PDB file of C-alpha atoms in Angstrom:
ATOM      1  CA  MET A  32     120.142-177.386-103.812  1.00  0.00           C
ATOM      2  CA  SER A  33     119.716-174.139-105.439  1.00  0.00           C
ATOM      3  CA  VAL A  34     118.368-172.687-108.413  1.00  0.00           C
ATOM      4  CA  GLN A  35     119.440-169.265-109.595  1.00  0.00           C
ATOM      5  CA  VAL A  36     116.980-167.686-112.246  1.00  0.00           C
ATOM      6  CA  ASP A  37     118.293-164.461-113.620  1.00  0.00           C
ATOM      7  CA  THR A  38     115.408-162.538-114.834  1.00  0.00           C
ATOM      8  CA  ILE A  39     115.618-159.280-117.154  1.00  0.00           C
ATOM      9  CA  VAL A  40     112.338-157.407-118.029  1.00  0.00           C
ATOM     10  CA  CYS A  41     112.198-155.034-120.769  1.00  0.00           C
ATOM     11  CA  PRO A  42     112.311-151.495-119.238  1.00  0.00           C
ATOM     12  CA  ASP A  43     108.752-150.328-120.379  1.00  0.00           C
ATOM     13  CA  VAL A  44     107.014-152.893-118.044  1.00  0.00           C
ATOM     14  CA  ARG A  45     105.502-151.755-115.165  1.00  0.00           C
ATOM     15  CA  GLU A  46     106.894-152.646-111.653  1.00  0.00           C
ATOM     16  CA  GLU A  47     103.990-154.681-110.410  1.00  0.00           C
ATOM     17  CA  LEU A  48     104.039-156.927-113.687  1.00  0.00           C
ATOM     18  CA  ARG A  49     108.094-157.072-113.246  1.00  0.00           C
ATOM     19  CA  GLN A  50     107.765-158.691-109.849  1.00  0.00           C
ATOM     20  CA  GLU A  51     105.074-161.198-111.222  1.00  0.00           C
ATOM     21  CA  LEU A  52     107.203-162.080-113.995  1.00  0.00           C
ATOM     22  CA  GLU A  53     110.004-162.725-111.829  1.00  0.00           C
ATOM     23  CA  LYS A  54     108.241-164.913-109.425  1.00  0.00           C
ATOM     24  CA  LEU A  55     106.730-166.659-112.385  1.00  0.00           C
ATOM     25  CA  ALA A  56     109.939-167.488-114.079  1.00  0.00           C
ATOM     26  CA  THR A  57     111.496-168.762-110.754  1.00  0.00           C
ATOM     27  CA  THR A  58     108.420-170.940-110.065  1.00  0.00           C
ATOM     28  CA  CYS A  59     108.214-172.603-113.696  1.00  0.00           C
ATOM     29  CA  VAL A  60     112.072-173.262-113.545  1.00  0.00           C
ATOM     30  CA  ASP A  61     111.825-174.991-110.334  1.00  0.00           C
ATOM     31  CA  THR A  62     108.697-176.946-111.262  1.00  0.00           C
ATOM     32  CA  VAL A  63     110.149-178.465-114.574  1.00  0.00           C
ATOM     33  CA  LEU A  64     113.475-179.147-112.783  1.00  0.00           C
ATOM     34  CA  ARG A  65     111.510-181.147-110.175  1.00  0.00           C
ATOM     35  CA  ILE A  66     109.482-182.993-112.461  1.00  0.00           C
ATOM     36  CA  GLU A  67     112.211-183.560-114.690  1.00  0.00           C
ATOM     37  CA  GLY A  68     114.561-184.975-111.850  1.00  0.00           C
ATOM     38  CA  ARG A  69     117.168-182.355-112.737  1.00  0.00           C
ATOM     39  CA  LEU A  70     117.560-180.474-109.521  1.00  0.00           C
ATOM     40  CA  SER A  71     121.161-180.451-108.937  1.00  0.00           C
ATOM     41  CA  ALA A  72     123.427-178.749-106.160  1.00  0.00           C
ATOM     42  CA  SER A  73     123.165-175.345-108.270  1.00  0.00           C
ATOM     43  CA  THR A  74     121.500-174.707-111.505  1.00  0.00           C
ATOM     44  CA  GLU A  75     121.441-171.360-113.336  1.00  0.00           C
ATOM     45  CA  VAL A  76     118.928-170.137-116.071  1.00  0.00           C
ATOM     46  CA  SER A  77     118.404-166.757-117.554  1.00  0.00           C
ATOM     47  CA  VAL A  78     114.964-165.441-118.740  1.00  0.00           C
ATOM     48  CA  LEU A  79     114.705-162.293-120.662  1.00  0.00           C
ATOM     49  CA  PHE A  80     111.189-160.800-121.169  1.00  0.00           C
ATOM     50  CA  THR A  81     111.379-158.692-124.359  1.00  0.00           C
ATOM     51  CA  ASP A  82     109.231-157.242-127.006  1.00  0.00           C
ATOM     52  CA  ASP A  83     108.528-158.368-130.670  1.00  0.00           C
ATOM     53  CA  ALA A  84     111.029-156.295-132.210  1.00  0.00           C
ATOM     54  CA  PHE A  85     113.925-157.725-130.195  1.00  0.00           C
ATOM     55  CA  ILE A  86     113.016-161.542-130.262  1.00  0.00           C
ATOM     56  CA  ARG A  87     112.512-160.961-134.038  1.00  0.00           C
ATOM     57  CA  GLU A  88     116.282-159.743-134.375  1.00  0.00           C
ATOM     58  CA  LEU A  89     117.216-162.664-132.333  1.00  0.00           C
ATOM     59  CA  ASN A  90     115.326-165.193-134.323  1.00  0.00           C
ATOM     60  CA  ALA A  91     116.660-163.826-137.565  1.00  0.00           C
ATOM     61  CA  GLN A  92     120.405-163.777-136.224  1.00  0.00           C
ATOM     62  CA  TYR A  93     120.364-167.351-134.650  1.00  0.00           C
ATOM     63  CA  ARG A  94     117.697-169.088-136.506  1.00  0.00           C
ATOM     64  CA  GLU A  95     117.775-167.235-139.673  1.00  0.00           C
ATOM     65  CA  VAL A  96     114.180-166.884-139.648  1.00  0.00           C
ATOM     66  CA  ASP A  97     113.095-163.282-140.045  1.00  0.00           C
ATOM     67  CA  GLU A  98     109.753-163.268-138.094  1.00  0.00           C
ATOM     68  CA  VAL A  99     108.514-162.733-134.591  1.00  0.00           C
ATOM     69  CA  THR A 100     108.135-165.752-132.544  1.00  0.00           C
ATOM     70  CA  ASP A 101     106.993-166.262-128.908  1.00  0.00           C
ATOM     71  CA  VAL A 102     110.013-167.934-127.221  1.00  0.00           C
ATOM     72  CA  LEU A 103     113.356-169.000-128.054  1.00  0.00           C
ATOM     73  CA  SER A 104     115.806-171.008-126.157  1.00  0.00           C
ATOM     74  CA  PHE A 105     119.354-171.121-126.144  1.00  0.00           C
ATOM     75  CA  ALA A 106     120.757-174.234-124.180  1.00  0.00           C
ATOM     76  CA  MET A 107     124.321-174.151-122.901  1.00  0.00           C
ATOM     77  CA  LEU A 108     124.430-178.086-122.627  1.00  0.00           C
ATOM     78  CA  ASP A 109     123.715-180.777-125.047  1.00  0.00           C
ATOM     79  CA  CYS A 110     121.648-182.996-123.001  1.00  0.00           C
ATOM     80  CA  GLU A 111     122.385-186.067-125.090  1.00  0.00           C
ATOM     81  CA  SER A 112     126.266-185.959-124.343  1.00  0.00           C
ATOM     82  CA  GLU A 113     127.685-187.727-121.146  1.00  0.00           C
ATOM     83  CA  VAL A 114     130.037-184.915-120.906  1.00  0.00           C
ATOM     84  CA  ASP A 115     127.599-182.111-120.473  1.00  0.00           C
ATOM     85  CA  LEU A 116     125.671-184.169-117.950  1.00  0.00           C
ATOM     86  CA  VAL A 117     128.550-184.676-115.691  1.00  0.00           C
ATOM     87  CA  GLU A 118     128.473-182.132-112.541  1.00  0.00           C
ATOM     88  CA  ILE A 119     131.635-180.673-111.344  1.00  0.00           C
ATOM     89  CA  PRO A 120     131.495-179.960-107.514  1.00  0.00           C
ATOM     90  CA  GLY A 121     131.370-176.360-106.670  1.00  0.00           C
ATOM     91  CA  LEU A 122     130.354-175.121-110.292  1.00  0.00           C
ATOM     92  CA  PRO A 123     126.695-174.460-111.215  1.00  0.00           C
ATOM     93  CA  VAL A 124     124.847-176.208-114.087  1.00  0.00           C
ATOM     94  CA  ILE A 125     124.127-173.294-116.660  1.00  0.00           C
ATOM     95  CA  LEU A 126     121.384-174.628-118.712  1.00  0.00           C
ATOM     96  CA  GLY A 127     121.079-171.369-120.906  1.00  0.00           C
ATOM     97  CA  ASP A 128     118.687-168.648-121.769  1.00  0.00           C
ATOM     98  CA  ILE A 129     114.922-168.312-122.447  1.00  0.00           C
ATOM     99  CA  VAL A 130     113.775-165.280-124.464  1.00  0.00           C
ATOM    100  CA  ILE A 131     109.957-164.493-124.297  1.00  0.00           C
ATOM    101  CA  SER A 132     108.133-161.980-126.305  1.00  0.00           C
ATOM    102  CA  LEU A 133     105.808-160.363-124.023  1.00  0.00           C
ATOM    103  CA  ASP A 134     104.071-158.501-126.903  1.00  0.00           C
ATOM    104  CA  THR A 135     103.347-161.936-128.646  1.00  0.00           C
ATOM    105  CA  ALA A 136     102.101-163.724-125.219  1.00  0.00           C
ATOM    106  CA  GLU A 137      99.789-161.129-124.969  1.00  0.00           C
ATOM    107  CA  ARG A 138      98.283-161.595-128.349  1.00  0.00           C
ATOM    108  CA  GLN A 139      98.215-165.316-128.186  1.00  0.00           C
ATOM    109  CA  ALA A 140      96.699-165.100-124.825  1.00  0.00           C
ATOM    110  CA  ARG A 141      93.835-162.714-126.043  1.00  0.00           C
ATOM    111  CA  ALA A 142      93.312-165.211-129.009  1.00  0.00           C
ATOM    112  CA  ALA A 143      93.144-168.239-126.838  1.00  0.00           C
ATOM    113  CA  GLY A 144      90.745-166.527-124.098  1.00  0.00           C
ATOM    114  CA  LYS A 145      93.235-166.944-121.311  1.00  0.00           C
ATOM    115  CA  SER A 146      95.277-164.481-119.060  1.00  0.00           C
ATOM    116  CA  THR A 147      98.735-163.086-120.285  1.00  0.00           C
ATOM    117  CA  LEU A 148     100.366-164.911-117.260  1.00  0.00           C
ATOM    118  CA  ASP A 149      99.029-168.106-118.346  1.00  0.00           C
ATOM    119  CA  GLU A 150     100.445-167.889-121.686  1.00  0.00           C
ATOM    120  CA  ILE A 151     103.857-166.870-120.129  1.00  0.00           C
ATOM    121  CA  ARG A 152     103.486-169.540-117.803  1.00  0.00           C
ATOM    122  CA  PHE A 153     103.298-172.035-120.955  1.00  0.00           C
ATOM    123  CA  LEU A 154     106.256-170.592-122.882  1.00  0.00           C
ATOM    124  CA  LEU A 155     108.466-170.640-119.831  1.00  0.00           C
ATOM    125  CA  ILE A 156     107.838-174.299-119.445  1.00  0.00           C
ATOM    126  CA  HIS A 157     108.154-174.839-123.228  1.00  0.00           C
ATOM    127  CA  GLY A 158     111.573-173.131-122.960  1.00  0.00           C
ATOM    128  CA  MET A 159     112.752-174.954-119.848  1.00  0.00           C
ATOM    129  CA  LEU A 160     112.016-178.295-121.746  1.00  0.00           C
ATOM    130  CA  HIS A 161     114.000-177.198-124.919  1.00  0.00           C
ATOM    131  CA  LEU A 162     116.878-176.207-122.445  1.00  0.00           C
ATOM    132  CA  LEU A 163     116.761-179.738-121.162  1.00  0.00           C
ATOM    133  CA  GLY A 164     116.897-181.310-124.566  1.00  0.00           C
ATOM    134  CA  TYR A 165     113.393-181.561-125.564  1.00  0.00           C
ATOM    135  CA  ASP A 166     112.202-181.029-129.042  1.00  0.00           C
ATOM    136  CA  HIS A 167     109.242-181.110-131.333  1.00  0.00           C
ATOM    137  CA  ASP A 168     110.788-181.186-134.732  1.00  0.00           C
ATOM    138  CA  GLU A 169     109.319-184.826-135.354  1.00  0.00           C
ATOM    139  CA  PRO A 170     105.959-186.115-134.233  1.00  0.00           C
ATOM    140  CA  GLU A 171     107.202-188.801-131.727  1.00  0.00           C
ATOM    141  CA  LYS A 172     109.412-185.927-130.248  1.00  0.00           C
ATOM    142  CA  GLU A 173     106.431-183.616-130.251  1.00  0.00           C
ATOM    143  CA  ALA A 174     104.287-186.165-128.360  1.00  0.00           C
ATOM    144  CA  ILE A 175     106.885-186.603-125.653  1.00  0.00           C
ATOM    145  CA  MET A 176     107.667-182.828-125.305  1.00  0.00           C
ATOM    146  CA  TRP A 177     103.684-182.094-125.015  1.00  0.00           C
ATOM    147  CA  LYS A 178     103.090-184.558-122.352  1.00  0.00           C
ATOM    148  CA  ARG A 179     105.973-183.316-120.421  1.00  0.00           C
ATOM    149  CA  GLN A 180     104.482-179.764-120.651  1.00  0.00           C
ATOM    150  CA  GLU A 181     101.069-180.971-119.640  1.00  0.00           C
ATOM    151  CA  MET A 182     102.831-182.546-116.497  1.00  0.00           C
ATOM    152  CA  ALA A 183     104.501-179.541-115.665  1.00  0.00           C
ATOM    153  CA  LEU A 184     101.452-177.261-116.086  1.00  0.00           C
ATOM    154  CA  ALA A 185      99.383-179.703-113.825  1.00  0.00           C
ATOM    155  CA  ALA A 186     102.176-179.545-111.171  1.00  0.00           C
ATOM    156  CA  LEU A 187     101.939-175.859-111.184  1.00  0.00           C
ATOM    157  CA  ASP A 188      98.015-175.978-110.777  1.00  0.00           C
ATOM    158  CA  GLU A 189      98.416-178.303-107.879  1.00  0.00           C
ATOM    159  CA  ASP A 190     101.141-175.905-105.862  1.00  0.00           C
TER     160      ASP A 190
END
């Protein structure tokens, strides 16, 4: 069982923070997969930590929303399709990409009175749940996703 988290951090981030972000990304991805019972022989997720300008471009291009956002998820699998859930021996399960704006995470953390790393941890979990097929576009789905987020955050606090 292995989880590969490919982390890319925008170039203007200091090295110490870069290392913290890489470790946090791996920890959050592992935790969500464990809680969701989705650990498989080999799983891959990419995480990009960027700035407001780039995430706004992505949001406009892929969601047609010309605004800054905190996190975007680009799932490679349709978790409702039986075909996408079949694992092929020897090939990794590529879940997709998570993109987080460090600028927005910092603003949101400050507004909530918490650390930027705590906000990023929340955004990583939120993004991972989207990759696994969770959504919050309807009240019932939102309640389920929020419960899963709380479970993952609690599990991280226990570790």
